[in-house]
Amino acid sequence: MAMTDKLKQKISDLLSEADVKINGKRPWDIQVHNENFYRRVLSQGALGLGESYMDGWWDAEKLDEFFNHILKAKLDKKVRTFSFLLQTIKAILLNPQRKSKAFEIGEHHYDIGNELYKIMLDKRLTYTCGYWKNSKDLDSAQEAKLNLVCRKIGLKPGMTVLDIGCGWGSFAKYAAEKYGARVTGITVSKAQVELGRKLCKGLPVKFQLIDYRDIKGKYDRVVSLGMFEHVGYKNYRKYMEIVHRVLKDNGIFLLHTIGGSISVKSNNPWTEKYIFPNSMIPSASQISKAYEGLFVMEDWHNFGADYDKTLMAWHNNFNKGWEKLKIKHKKYDERFKRMWNYYLLSSAGSFRARNIQLWQIVLSKNGVPGGYNSIR
């Protein structure tokens, strides 16, 4: 048997554990266009799988379902490569999320063009998981999520709120308009600050282009929606200490983050290289260890299945608006389109498989008198 045939058989055997066939007829089956695919995946793991997709070496009619199948079968744990090992060693030795590298994620991901996000996201430009409990479309799901956050923190008119990782100001604008709050948002993205200031003009909302380690002042409430994934395990404790310092004694902190069932120290190598550099998904134990002795955990809400719906809505918007986006920006070529679809659909499949979660955690400094009323 030729080497390529042996490698193909090995991949075929692995995929069979997830009920996926090579060149099969079902939507989640993989269609291989380049026989070098097998060697590339076995030698490079997640990086090789993603890059070979970007290069057009393989396809699946429903990429999200392909990932749902392989992640439910835990195939990601069975192909560990040098690139994964190198990523982990780098995270342990170097602290990729140190302050000197804080602005890299903004430049790499959030500053690639506001037009892309205007096309992909809801009307408020909310780049975090929507809350679909009573919602049928993306706009209402995102508005429901923003309202959920305001209700969970007991927001009242005149309260000061710090939004760590504020994006384009969707929460800040909503909290100011609907609840009369005064919000300070911080981000490491220049593009987000520029557009956010325009969108929040005339409201009691301030934007700061700073790293979270440079936060000053005191606030009634602190929220962080989808930013903790950029903090890194070496900095979790420092992050919690900073939030504790800037939160008033009777204050409430809401942490909204993607979460993993297993503690890790690095990111998926493909995601690290192409989407979110210097990032990683925290586990429950890593988070709880970070706030131990600082906060009382009042509520822990998991609605990770809602991120599947959110990502599929973003994917639909992105592809509907692709022609318009492609005409406006030459840097958005076909390889970028495949990369972005891979990012959105592999993420959707991961949430569908319940491989990763979405948590909203409510923390108080001294415990809410009489107990906290959990809100859903």
Tab-separated table of C-alpha atoms in Angstrom:
chain	number	residue	atom	x	y	z
A	1	MET	CA	0.000	0.000	0.000
A	2	ALA	CA	1.376	3.421	-1.006
A	3	MET	CA	2.089	5.963	1.742
A	4	THR	CA	-0.763	8.250	0.606
A	5	ASP	CA	-3.189	5.330	0.777
A	6	LYS	CA	-1.999	4.487	4.312
A	7	LEU	CA	-2.468	8.087	5.439
A	8	LYS	CA	-5.893	8.230	3.783
A	9	GLN	CA	-6.899	5.033	5.561
A	10	LYS	CA	-5.764	6.457	8.891
A	11	ILE	CA	-7.861	9.595	8.377
A	12	SER	CA	-10.778	7.483	7.164
A	13	ASP	CA	-10.612	5.324	10.304
A	14	LEU	CA	-10.548	8.415	12.520
A	15	LEU	CA	-13.470	10.051	10.720
A	16	SER	CA	-15.511	6.849	10.902
A	17	GLU	CA	-15.532	7.281	14.697
A	18	ALA	CA	-17.494	10.485	14.068
A	19	ASP	CA	-19.712	8.968	11.363
A	20	VAL	CA	-18.004	11.061	8.678
A	21	LYS	CA	-17.034	9.581	5.294
A	22	ILE	CA	-14.449	10.757	2.790
A	23	ASN	CA	-16.262	11.781	-0.426
A	24	GLY	CA	-19.577	10.638	1.051
A	25	LYS	CA	-23.006	11.959	0.088
A	26	ARG	CA	-24.262	13.349	3.404
A	27	PRO	CA	-24.022	17.095	4.176
A	28	TRP	CA	-21.387	16.564	6.906
A	29	ASP	CA	-19.199	14.229	4.821
A	30	ILE	CA	-15.862	15.595	3.654
A	31	GLN	CA	-15.036	16.048	-0.046
A	32	VAL	CA	-11.279	15.850	-0.610
A	33	HIS	CA	-9.868	17.622	-3.704
A	34	ASN	CA	-6.140	17.209	-3.008
A	35	GLU	CA	-4.582	13.911	-1.907
A	36	ASN	CA	-1.893	15.794	0.053
A	37	PHE	CA	-4.662	16.680	2.512
A	38	TYR	CA	-4.135	13.497	4.560
A	39	ARG	CA	-0.451	14.058	5.233
A	40	ARG	CA	-1.054	17.725	6.020
A	41	VAL	CA	-3.723	17.039	8.642
A	42	LEU	CA	-1.840	14.206	10.332
A	43	SER	CA	1.371	16.247	10.527
A	44	GLN	CA	-0.147	19.660	11.345
A	45	GLY	CA	-3.431	18.865	13.142
A	46	ALA	CA	-5.896	21.759	13.546
A	47	LEU	CA	-3.598	24.174	11.693
A	48	GLY	CA	-3.317	21.835	8.703
A	49	LEU	CA	-7.060	21.161	8.676
A	50	GLY	CA	-7.899	24.868	8.618
A	51	GLU	CA	-5.219	25.964	6.170
A	52	SER	CA	-6.013	23.147	3.744
A	53	TYR	CA	-9.657	24.278	3.796
A	54	MET	CA	-8.580	27.859	3.071
A	55	ASP	CA	-6.508	26.519	0.159
A	56	GLY	CA	-9.523	24.691	-1.285
A	57	TRP	CA	-8.147	21.193	-0.652
A	58	TRP	CA	-11.439	19.985	0.864
A	59	ASP	CA	-15.039	20.961	1.444
A	60	ALA	CA	-18.138	19.854	3.320
A	61	GLU	CA	-21.638	20.904	2.300
A	62	LYS	CA	-22.402	21.748	5.942
A	63	LEU	CA	-19.111	22.592	7.581
A	64	ASP	CA	-20.840	23.332	10.875
A	65	GLU	CA	-22.245	19.787	10.976
A	66	PHE	CA	-18.854	18.315	10.040
A	67	PHE	CA	-17.385	19.985	13.139
A	68	ASN	CA	-20.360	19.006	15.268
A	69	HIS	CA	-19.668	15.374	14.376
A	70	ILE	CA	-15.891	15.361	14.853
A	71	LEU	CA	-16.011	17.325	18.118
A	72	LYS	CA	-18.741	15.153	19.618
A	73	ALA	CA	-16.453	12.203	18.854
A	74	LYS	CA	-13.532	14.131	20.447
A	75	LEU	CA	-11.312	13.644	17.388
A	76	ASP	CA	-9.562	16.918	18.247
A	77	LYS	CA	-8.015	15.099	21.219
A	78	LYS	CA	-6.724	12.263	19.012
A	79	VAL	CA	-4.619	14.315	16.569
A	80	ARG	CA	-2.074	16.244	18.622
A	81	THR	CA	0.796	17.740	16.646
A	82	PHE	CA	4.001	19.670	17.161
A	83	SER	CA	2.238	22.964	16.379
A	84	PHE	CA	-0.151	22.371	19.301
A	85	LEU	CA	2.728	21.447	21.613
A	86	LEU	CA	4.693	24.523	20.512
A	87	GLN	CA	1.671	26.764	21.147
A	88	THR	CA	1.312	25.384	24.684
A	89	ILE	CA	5.024	25.755	25.493
A	90	LYS	CA	4.962	29.320	24.176
A	91	ALA	CA	1.972	30.156	26.398
A	92	ILE	CA	3.665	28.703	29.476
A	93	LEU	CA	7.038	30.369	28.944
A	94	LEU	CA	6.178	33.709	27.355
A	95	ASN	CA	2.751	34.925	28.601
A	96	PRO	CA	1.395	35.902	25.144
A	97	GLN	CA	-1.241	38.111	26.796
A	98	ARG	CA	1.285	40.343	28.583
A	99	LYS	CA	0.705	44.078	28.498
A	100	SER	CA	3.233	44.777	25.716
A	101	LYS	CA	1.144	42.605	23.364
A	102	ALA	CA	-2.282	43.848	24.465
A	103	PHE	CA	-3.060	45.805	21.292
A	104	GLU	CA	-2.175	43.016	18.831
A	105	ILE	CA	-5.671	41.482	18.948
A	106	GLY	CA	-7.221	44.860	18.158
A	107	GLU	CA	-5.003	45.370	15.129
A	108	HIS	CA	-5.319	41.784	13.871
A	109	HIS	CA	-9.036	41.150	14.352
A	110	TYR	CA	-11.121	44.165	15.324
A	111	ASP	CA	-9.423	46.750	13.106
A	112	ILE	CA	-9.745	44.804	9.823
A	113	GLY	CA	-12.680	46.940	8.719
A	114	ASN	CA	-15.875	48.197	10.337
A	115	GLU	CA	-17.720	47.457	7.081
A	116	LEU	CA	-17.262	43.720	7.630
A	117	TYR	CA	-18.819	43.886	11.077
A	118	LYS	CA	-21.652	46.190	9.932
A	119	ILE	CA	-22.608	43.542	7.381
A	120	MET	CA	-22.208	40.546	9.688
A	121	LEU	CA	-23.555	41.703	13.051
A	122	ASP	CA	-26.906	42.982	14.314
A	123	LYS	CA	-27.973	46.619	13.979
A	124	ARG	CA	-26.311	47.479	17.324
A	125	LEU	CA	-22.976	45.856	16.316
A	126	THR	CA	-22.950	43.397	19.214
A	127	TYR	CA	-20.055	40.973	18.719
A	128	THR	CA	-21.014	38.536	21.485
A	129	CYS	CA	-23.559	35.744	21.950
A	130	GLY	CA	-27.235	36.683	21.650
A	131	TYR	CA	-29.936	35.474	24.054
A	132	TRP	CA	-32.485	33.508	22.010
A	133	LYS	CA	-34.868	32.358	24.780
A	134	ASN	CA	-37.794	34.457	23.448
A	135	SER	CA	-36.173	35.759	20.243
A	136	LYS	CA	-36.594	34.766	16.611
A	137	ASP	CA	-33.987	36.954	14.923
A	138	LEU	CA	-30.491	38.292	15.603
A	139	ASP	CA	-31.504	41.882	16.381
A	140	SER	CA	-34.015	40.863	19.051
A	141	ALA	CA	-31.658	38.198	20.484
A	142	GLN	CA	-28.909	40.774	20.953
A	143	GLU	CA	-31.259	43.339	22.453
A	144	ALA	CA	-32.533	40.633	24.831
A	145	LYS	CA	-28.943	39.838	25.852
A	146	LEU	CA	-28.134	43.492	26.560
A	147	ASN	CA	-31.307	43.841	28.603
A	148	LEU	CA	-30.502	40.596	30.443
A	149	VAL	CA	-27.122	42.017	31.485
A	150	CYS	CA	-28.685	45.260	32.710
A	151	ARG	CA	-31.259	43.333	34.745
A	152	LYS	CA	-28.689	40.948	36.205
A	153	ILE	CA	-26.543	43.810	37.517
A	154	GLY	CA	-29.570	45.730	38.846
A	155	LEU	CA	-28.803	48.782	36.739
A	156	LYS	CA	-30.463	52.044	37.807
A	157	PRO	CA	-30.419	55.620	36.436
A	158	GLY	CA	-27.247	57.545	37.260
A	159	MET	CA	-25.136	54.474	38.031
A	160	THR	CA	-21.572	54.454	36.734
A	161	VAL	CA	-20.608	51.385	34.714
A	162	LEU	CA	-17.244	50.208	33.433
A	163	ASP	CA	-17.437	48.083	30.265
A	164	ILE	CA	-14.167	46.156	29.821
A	165	GLY	CA	-13.813	45.256	26.154
A	166	CYS	CA	-16.661	47.483	25.015
A	167	GLY	CA	-16.508	46.819	21.278
A	168	TRP	CA	-18.348	49.455	19.261
A	169	GLY	CA	-20.347	50.420	22.334
A	170	SER	CA	-23.481	48.300	21.918
A	171	PHE	CA	-23.892	47.664	25.650
A	172	ALA	CA	-22.806	51.196	26.607
A	173	LYS	CA	-25.329	52.758	24.229
A	174	TYR	CA	-28.133	50.438	25.372
A	175	ALA	CA	-27.403	50.970	29.090
A	176	ALA	CA	-27.280	54.752	28.634
A	177	GLU	CA	-30.425	54.971	26.481
A	178	LYS	CA	-32.645	52.437	28.238
A	179	TYR	CA	-31.416	52.603	31.847
A	180	GLY	CA	-29.921	56.079	32.196
A	181	ALA	CA	-26.473	54.773	33.132
A	182	ARG	CA	-23.170	56.606	32.696
A	183	VAL	CA	-20.773	54.232	30.961
A	184	THR	CA	-17.026	54.161	30.394
A	185	GLY	CA	-15.965	51.648	27.774
A	186	ILE	CA	-12.410	50.471	27.190
A	187	THR	CA	-11.053	48.628	24.159
A	188	VAL	CA	-7.731	47.941	22.428
A	189	SER	CA	-9.226	48.609	18.971
A	190	LYS	CA	-8.797	52.019	17.344
A	191	ALA	CA	-11.561	51.263	14.829
A	192	GLN	CA	-14.003	50.442	17.617
A	193	VAL	CA	-13.269	53.684	19.485
A	194	GLU	CA	-13.668	55.766	16.335
A	195	LEU	CA	-17.027	54.307	15.316
A	196	GLY	CA	-18.237	53.849	18.895
A	197	ARG	CA	-17.859	57.550	19.644
A	198	LYS	CA	-19.987	58.390	16.589
A	199	LEU	CA	-22.687	55.879	17.514
A	200	CYS	CA	-22.862	57.100	21.132
A	201	LYS	CA	-22.666	60.822	20.397
A	202	GLY	CA	-24.780	62.855	22.829
A	203	LEU	CA	-24.990	60.084	25.393
A	204	PRO	CA	-23.164	59.836	28.765
A	205	VAL	CA	-20.721	57.320	27.263
A	206	LYS	CA	-16.924	57.619	27.181
A	207	PHE	CA	-14.502	55.464	25.214
A	208	GLN	CA	-10.891	54.826	26.189
A	209	LEU	CA	-8.241	53.150	24.043
A	210	ILE	CA	-6.418	51.404	26.886
A	211	ASP	CA	-5.452	47.988	28.202
A	212	TYR	CA	-7.452	46.742	31.197
A	213	ARG	CA	-4.315	46.978	33.348
A	214	ASP	CA	-4.491	50.782	33.030
A	215	ILE	CA	-8.062	51.191	34.325
A	216	LYS	CA	-8.568	53.921	36.936
A	217	GLY	CA	-11.518	55.158	38.989
A	218	LYS	CA	-14.404	53.602	40.924
A	219	TYR	CA	-17.645	52.229	39.471
A	220	ASP	CA	-21.032	51.057	40.700
A	221	ARG	CA	-21.041	48.204	38.202
A	222	VAL	CA	-18.502	46.446	35.983
A	223	VAL	CA	-19.335	44.306	32.958
A	224	SER	CA	-17.078	42.442	30.562
A	225	LEU	CA	-18.786	40.887	27.552
A	226	GLY	CA	-16.590	38.634	25.415
A	227	MET	CA	-13.202	40.072	26.403
A	228	PHE	CA	-11.982	37.595	29.056
A	229	GLU	CA	-10.955	35.180	26.269
A	230	HIS	CA	-8.071	37.587	25.538
A	231	VAL	CA	-6.741	37.755	29.118
A	232	GLY	CA	-4.766	34.488	29.368
A	233	TYR	CA	-4.457	32.125	32.321
A	234	LYS	CA	-1.305	33.810	33.660
A	235	ASN	CA	-3.237	37.067	34.032
A	236	TYR	CA	-6.619	35.890	35.343
A	237	ARG	CA	-5.816	36.711	38.962
A	238	LYS	CA	-4.448	40.153	38.075
A	239	TYR	CA	-7.576	40.860	36.047
A	240	MET	CA	-9.852	39.944	38.960
A	241	GLU	CA	-7.773	42.054	41.356
A	242	ILE	CA	-8.162	45.069	39.059
A	243	VAL	CA	-11.938	44.590	38.817
A	244	HIS	CA	-12.085	44.244	42.622
A	245	ARG	CA	-10.125	47.486	43.030
A	246	VAL	CA	-12.310	49.596	40.702
A	247	LEU	CA	-15.662	48.154	41.842
A	248	LYS	CA	-17.394	49.890	44.744
A	249	ASP	CA	-17.962	47.808	47.877
A	250	ASN	CA	-21.646	47.243	47.161
A	251	GLY	CA	-21.032	46.791	43.444
A	252	ILE	CA	-21.735	43.899	41.075
A	253	PHE	CA	-19.497	42.499	38.346
A	254	LEU	CA	-20.874	40.500	35.409
A	255	LEU	CA	-18.432	38.398	33.401
A	256	HIS	CA	-19.699	37.120	30.038
A	257	THR	CA	-17.214	34.684	28.493
A	258	ILE	CA	-16.819	31.602	26.340
A	259	GLY	CA	-15.813	28.724	28.600
A	260	GLY	CA	-14.220	25.329	28.190
A	261	SER	CA	-14.820	22.056	30.050
A	262	ILE	CA	-11.076	21.397	30.322
A	263	SER	CA	-8.350	23.736	31.611
A	264	VAL	CA	-5.919	24.665	28.828
A	265	LYS	CA	-3.013	27.065	28.502
A	266	SER	CA	-3.148	27.917	24.798
A	267	ASN	CA	-5.413	28.365	21.817
A	268	ASN	CA	-6.218	26.169	18.819
A	269	PRO	CA	-3.191	26.827	16.512
A	270	TRP	CA	-5.365	27.760	13.511
A	271	THR	CA	-7.518	30.165	15.531
A	272	GLU	CA	-4.372	31.613	17.102
A	273	LYS	CA	-2.788	32.323	13.717
A	274	TYR	CA	-5.750	33.582	11.723
A	275	ILE	CA	-8.508	34.840	14.030
A	276	PHE	CA	-7.677	35.538	17.688
A	277	PRO	CA	-3.931	35.815	18.403
A	278	ASN	CA	-2.839	35.663	22.058
A	279	SER	CA	-6.187	34.254	23.166
A	280	MET	CA	-7.474	31.198	25.030
A	281	ILE	CA	-10.721	29.858	26.470
A	282	PRO	CA	-10.900	29.721	30.282
A	283	SER	CA	-12.305	26.811	32.291
A	284	ALA	CA	-14.624	27.073	35.286
A	285	SER	CA	-11.836	26.086	37.669
A	286	GLN	CA	-9.443	28.687	36.223
A	287	ILE	CA	-12.061	31.415	36.646
A	288	SER	CA	-13.080	30.402	40.161
A	289	LYS	CA	-9.457	30.158	41.270
A	290	ALA	CA	-8.839	33.659	39.898
A	291	TYR	CA	-11.618	35.282	41.952
A	292	GLU	CA	-11.162	33.160	45.088
A	293	GLY	CA	-11.068	35.383	48.165
A	294	LEU	CA	-12.046	38.456	46.144
A	295	PHE	CA	-15.663	37.876	45.140
A	296	VAL	CA	-18.805	35.984	46.091
A	297	MET	CA	-20.191	33.997	43.153
A	298	GLU	CA	-23.870	34.954	43.016
A	299	ASP	CA	-24.941	33.335	39.744
A	300	TRP	CA	-23.489	31.166	36.937
A	301	HIS	CA	-25.639	30.976	33.798
A	302	ASN	CA	-24.749	28.768	30.803
A	303	PHE	CA	-26.495	29.467	27.503
A	304	GLY	CA	-23.818	28.164	25.146
A	305	ALA	CA	-26.349	26.611	22.754
A	306	ASP	CA	-27.429	30.170	21.903
A	307	TYR	CA	-23.998	30.882	20.443
A	308	ASP	CA	-24.662	28.267	17.759
A	309	LYS	CA	-27.709	30.273	16.608
A	310	THR	CA	-25.777	33.555	16.852
A	311	LEU	CA	-22.872	32.281	14.746
A	312	MET	CA	-25.178	30.832	12.094
A	313	ALA	CA	-26.946	34.206	11.872
A	314	TRP	CA	-23.564	35.949	11.470
A	315	HIS	CA	-22.595	33.402	8.816
A	316	ASN	CA	-25.825	34.065	6.914
A	317	ASN	CA	-25.337	37.846	7.075
A	318	PHE	CA	-21.688	37.583	6.023
A	319	ASN	CA	-22.477	35.516	2.940
A	320	LYS	CA	-25.495	37.622	1.964
A	321	GLY	CA	-23.297	40.722	2.095
A	322	TRP	CA	-20.183	39.147	0.576
A	323	GLU	CA	-20.502	40.639	-2.941
A	324	LYS	CA	-20.930	44.135	-1.531
A	325	LEU	CA	-17.978	43.621	0.823
A	326	LYS	CA	-15.758	42.171	-1.914
A	327	ILE	CA	-16.368	45.132	-4.217
A	328	LYS	CA	-15.569	47.685	-1.506
A	329	HIS	CA	-12.415	46.023	-0.196
A	330	LYS	CA	-9.904	44.216	-2.409
A	331	LYS	CA	-8.243	42.578	0.622
A	332	TYR	CA	-11.372	40.475	1.069
A	333	ASP	CA	-10.551	37.791	-1.500
A	334	GLU	CA	-11.864	34.228	-1.888
A	335	ARG	CA	-9.283	32.864	0.556
A	336	PHE	CA	-10.458	35.367	3.172
A	337	LYS	CA	-14.047	34.277	2.538
A	338	ARG	CA	-13.136	30.620	3.116
A	339	MET	CA	-11.156	31.568	6.228
A	340	TRP	CA	-14.031	33.593	7.699
A	341	ASN	CA	-16.619	30.927	6.928
A	342	TYR	CA	-14.360	28.306	8.497
A	343	TYR	CA	-14.078	30.456	11.620
A	344	LEU	CA	-17.834	31.009	11.933
A	345	LEU	CA	-18.957	27.469	11.052
A	346	SER	CA	-16.297	25.597	13.032
A	347	SER	CA	-17.247	27.739	16.046
A	348	ALA	CA	-20.960	27.036	15.522
A	349	GLY	CA	-20.237	23.303	15.306
A	350	SER	CA	-18.214	23.464	18.497
A	351	PHE	CA	-21.047	25.084	20.455
A	352	ARG	CA	-23.551	22.643	18.898
A	353	ALA	CA	-21.439	19.738	20.087
A	354	ARG	CA	-21.416	21.403	23.550
A	355	ASN	CA	-17.632	21.284	23.301
A	356	ILE	CA	-17.457	24.885	24.523
A	357	GLN	CA	-19.918	26.975	26.539
A	358	LEU	CA	-21.078	30.550	27.061
A	359	TRP	CA	-21.171	31.681	30.661
A	360	GLN	CA	-22.540	34.773	32.362
A	361	ILE	CA	-21.148	34.907	35.888
A	362	VAL	CA	-22.407	37.428	38.446
A	363	LEU	CA	-19.928	38.307	41.217
A	364	SER	CA	-20.253	40.638	44.204
A	365	LYS	CA	-17.541	41.890	46.570
A	366	ASN	CA	-19.287	41.134	49.840
A	367	GLY	CA	-22.387	39.151	48.927
A	368	VAL	CA	-25.744	40.688	47.994
A	369	PRO	CA	-27.670	41.369	51.251
A	370	GLY	CA	-30.538	38.885	51.571
A	371	GLY	CA	-29.310	36.927	48.566
A	372	TYR	CA	-29.114	37.474	44.797
A	373	ASN	CA	-32.201	36.927	42.650
A	374	SER	CA	-31.102	34.902	39.612
A	375	ILE	CA	-32.541	36.342	36.391
A	376	ARG	CA	-33.082	34.417	33.153
